[in-house]
Amino acid sequence: KRLAVLVSGGGSNLQALIDAIQSGEISAKIELVISNREQAYGLTRAAQNGIATHYLGIKNYPDSNARAEKLNTLLAAHQIDYVVLAGYLSILKPETIRQYEGRIVNIHPSLIPKYCGEGFYGHHVHEAVLANGESESGATTHFVDEGVDTGKIIYQERVPVLKGDTVETLSARVLTVEHQLIVRTVRDLCSGSVKTSE
Ligand code: GRF
């Protein structure tokens, strides 16, 4: 299967996918890594692994509709089967969702439907979990629909919130689980044991 991975930051979820493909756990090839942030380290990780990269952001595509059109063109040109949002902090346009309905997955660092949607991304999630005194948090993979973090859930994994946890310690514990979840999700999507949500 042919994958496109979209990143905005460090790309540790992308790295987990690269490693799982290299180890043979996932039978797929990452054809393309795209970021809306020119400095995203995820682009460096892709380049280090010989994967084609594209920056599509406000500097080279200031108009968001033109940017969406370019994204759709790239995905089609590379005959992408599945799109993986791995720490991607931009909302896909409806035409992209429609073109890939049921074949776009996202990883989110909370137990959806808790702590998700507008504003709940990255460390904001863990800050809110700690502020509310939750005893547990976790990660979720889901299909992407036109809402924010609202598509059909694929897998979810819990992690405990421990006494004395900080945003750093909690986010690190959740990120470890994200890496396991994103690999399991993409593996099972590519093997057909998780059905696309069409
Ligand atoms: C992390 O906050 C992670 O929880 C979320 O995106 C952020 C960066 O992930 N999925 P990555 O290291 O860029 O994959």
PDB file of N, CA and C and ligand atoms in Angstrom, residues 7-14 86-89 107-109 122-123 126 174-175 178-179, ligand 1:
ATOM      1  N   VAL A   7       2.740  15.818   8.579  1.00  0.00           N
ATOM      2  CA  VAL A   7       3.324  16.154   9.896  1.00  0.00           C
ATOM      3  C   VAL A   7       3.372  17.672  10.064  1.00  0.00           C
ATOM      4  N   SER A   8       3.508  18.116  11.325  1.00  0.00           N
ATOM      5  CA  SER A   8       3.720  19.548  11.592  1.00  0.00           C
ATOM      6  C   SER A   8       4.886  19.761  12.549  1.00  0.00           C
ATOM      7  N   GLY A   9       5.324  18.668  13.196  1.00  0.00           N
ATOM      8  CA  GLY A   9       6.330  18.851  14.243  1.00  0.00           C
ATOM      9  C   GLY A   9       7.471  17.868  14.122  1.00  0.00           C
ATOM     10  N   GLY A  10       7.852  17.299  15.271  1.00  0.00           N
ATOM     11  CA  GLY A  10       9.049  16.469  15.365  1.00  0.00           C
ATOM     12  C   GLY A  10       8.993  15.191  14.551  1.00  0.00           C
ATOM     13  N   GLY A  11       7.773  14.690  14.269  1.00  0.00           N
ATOM     14  CA  GLY A  11       7.672  13.506  13.431  1.00  0.00           C
ATOM     15  C   GLY A  11       8.025  12.205  14.123  1.00  0.00           C
ATOM     16  N   SER A  12       7.856  12.130  15.444  1.00  0.00           N
ATOM     17  CA  SER A  12       8.183  10.852  16.109  1.00  0.00           C
ATOM     18  C   SER A  12       7.177   9.765  15.733  1.00  0.00           C
ATOM     19  N   ASN A  13       5.942  10.154  15.437  1.00  0.00           N
ATOM     20  CA  ASN A  13       4.971   9.145  14.963  1.00  0.00           C
ATOM     21  C   ASN A  13       5.351   8.676  13.560  1.00  0.00           C
ATOM     22  N   LEU A  14       5.814   9.610  12.736  1.00  0.00           N
ATOM     23  CA  LEU A  14       6.320   9.244  11.399  1.00  0.00           C
ATOM     24  C   LEU A  14       7.489   8.263  11.542  1.00  0.00           C
ATOM     25  N   ALA A  86      -0.070  12.586  11.265  1.00  0.00           N
ATOM     26  CA  ALA A  86       0.775  12.221  12.414  1.00  0.00           C
ATOM     27  C   ALA A  86       1.302  13.493  13.048  1.00  0.00           C
ATOM     28  N   GLY A  87       0.521  14.045  13.952  1.00  0.00           N
ATOM     29  CA  GLY A  87       0.908  15.320  14.554  1.00  0.00           C
ATOM     30  C   GLY A  87       0.754  16.433  13.536  1.00  0.00           C
ATOM     31  N   TYR A  88      -0.287  16.367  12.732  1.00  0.00           N
ATOM     32  CA  TYR A  88      -0.542  17.387  11.693  1.00  0.00           C
ATOM     33  C   TYR A  88      -1.529  18.397  12.252  1.00  0.00           C
ATOM     34  N   LEU A  89      -1.075  19.656  12.319  1.00  0.00           N
ATOM     35  CA  LEU A  89      -1.877  20.666  13.025  1.00  0.00           C
ATOM     36  C   LEU A  89      -2.537  21.628  12.060  1.00  0.00           C
ATOM     37  N   ILE A 107      -4.004  10.466  14.568  1.00  0.00           N
ATOM     38  CA  ILE A 107      -3.659  10.038  15.923  1.00  0.00           C
ATOM     39  C   ILE A 107      -3.820  11.254  16.822  1.00  0.00           C
ATOM     40  N   HIS A 108      -4.531  11.043  17.946  1.00  0.00           N
ATOM     41  CA  HIS A 108      -4.780  12.166  18.856  1.00  0.00           C
ATOM     42  C   HIS A 108      -4.372  11.746  20.266  1.00  0.00           C
ATOM     43  N   PRO A 109      -3.681  12.632  21.005  1.00  0.00           N
ATOM     44  CA  PRO A 109      -3.132  12.258  22.314  1.00  0.00           C
ATOM     45  C   PRO A 109      -4.103  12.394  23.483  1.00  0.00           C
ATOM     46  N   GLY A 122      -1.539  18.861  21.001  1.00  0.00           N
ATOM     47  CA  GLY A 122      -0.220  18.912  21.658  1.00  0.00           C
ATOM     48  C   GLY A 122      -0.354  19.060  23.164  1.00  0.00           C
ATOM     49  N   HIS A 123       0.475  19.936  23.749  1.00  0.00           N
ATOM     50  CA  HIS A 123       0.562  20.001  25.223  1.00  0.00           C
ATOM     51  C   HIS A 123      -0.717  20.565  25.837  1.00  0.00           C
ATOM     52  N   HIS A 126      -2.622  17.767  27.460  1.00  0.00           N
ATOM     53  CA  HIS A 126      -2.091  17.252  28.736  1.00  0.00           C
ATOM     54  C   HIS A 126      -2.273  18.270  29.861  1.00  0.00           C
ATOM     55  N   VAL A 174       2.191   9.364  27.018  1.00  0.00           N
ATOM     56  CA  VAL A 174       1.156   9.228  25.986  1.00  0.00           C
ATOM     57  C   VAL A 174       1.799   9.036  24.610  1.00  0.00           C
ATOM     58  N   LEU A 175       2.882   9.768  24.360  1.00  0.00           N
ATOM     59  CA  LEU A 175       3.533   9.684  23.038  1.00  0.00           C
ATOM     60  C   LEU A 175       4.034   8.257  22.758  1.00  0.00           C
ATOM     61  N   GLU A 178       1.137   6.443  21.643  1.00  0.00           N
ATOM     62  CA  GLU A 178       0.781   6.877  20.281  1.00  0.00           C
ATOM     63  C   GLU A 178       1.575   6.094  19.241  1.00  0.00           C
ATOM     64  N   HIS A 179       2.850   5.943  19.484  1.00  0.00           N
ATOM     65  CA  HIS A 179       3.711   5.252  18.513  1.00  0.00           C
ATOM     66  C   HIS A 179       3.234   3.823  18.307  1.00  0.00           C
TER      67      HIS A 179
HETATM   68  C1  GRF B   1       2.404  15.276  19.798  1.00  0.00           C
HETATM   69  O1  GRF B   1       1.775  16.220  20.642  1.00  0.00           O
HETATM   70  C2  GRF B   1       1.510  14.134  19.608  1.00  0.00           C
HETATM   71  O2  GRF B   1       0.762  13.916  20.777  1.00  0.00           O
HETATM   72  C3  GRF B   1       0.594  14.586  18.512  1.00  0.00           C
HETATM   73  O3  GRF B   1       1.355  15.467  17.704  1.00  0.00           O
HETATM   74  C4  GRF B   1       2.481  15.926  18.457  1.00  0.00           C
HETATM   75  C5  GRF B   1       3.793  15.661  17.782  1.00  0.00           C
HETATM   76  O4  GRF B   1       3.860  14.359  17.378  1.00  0.00           O
HETATM   77  N1  GRF B   1       0.111  13.463  17.756  1.00  0.00           N
HETATM   78  P1  GRF B   1       5.107  13.935  16.425  1.00  0.00           P
HETATM   79  O5  GRF B   1       6.293  13.700  17.305  1.00  0.00           O
HETATM   80  O6  GRF B   1       5.340  15.111  15.479  1.00  0.00           O
HETATM   81  O7  GRF B   1       4.658  12.696  15.723  1.00  0.00           O
END
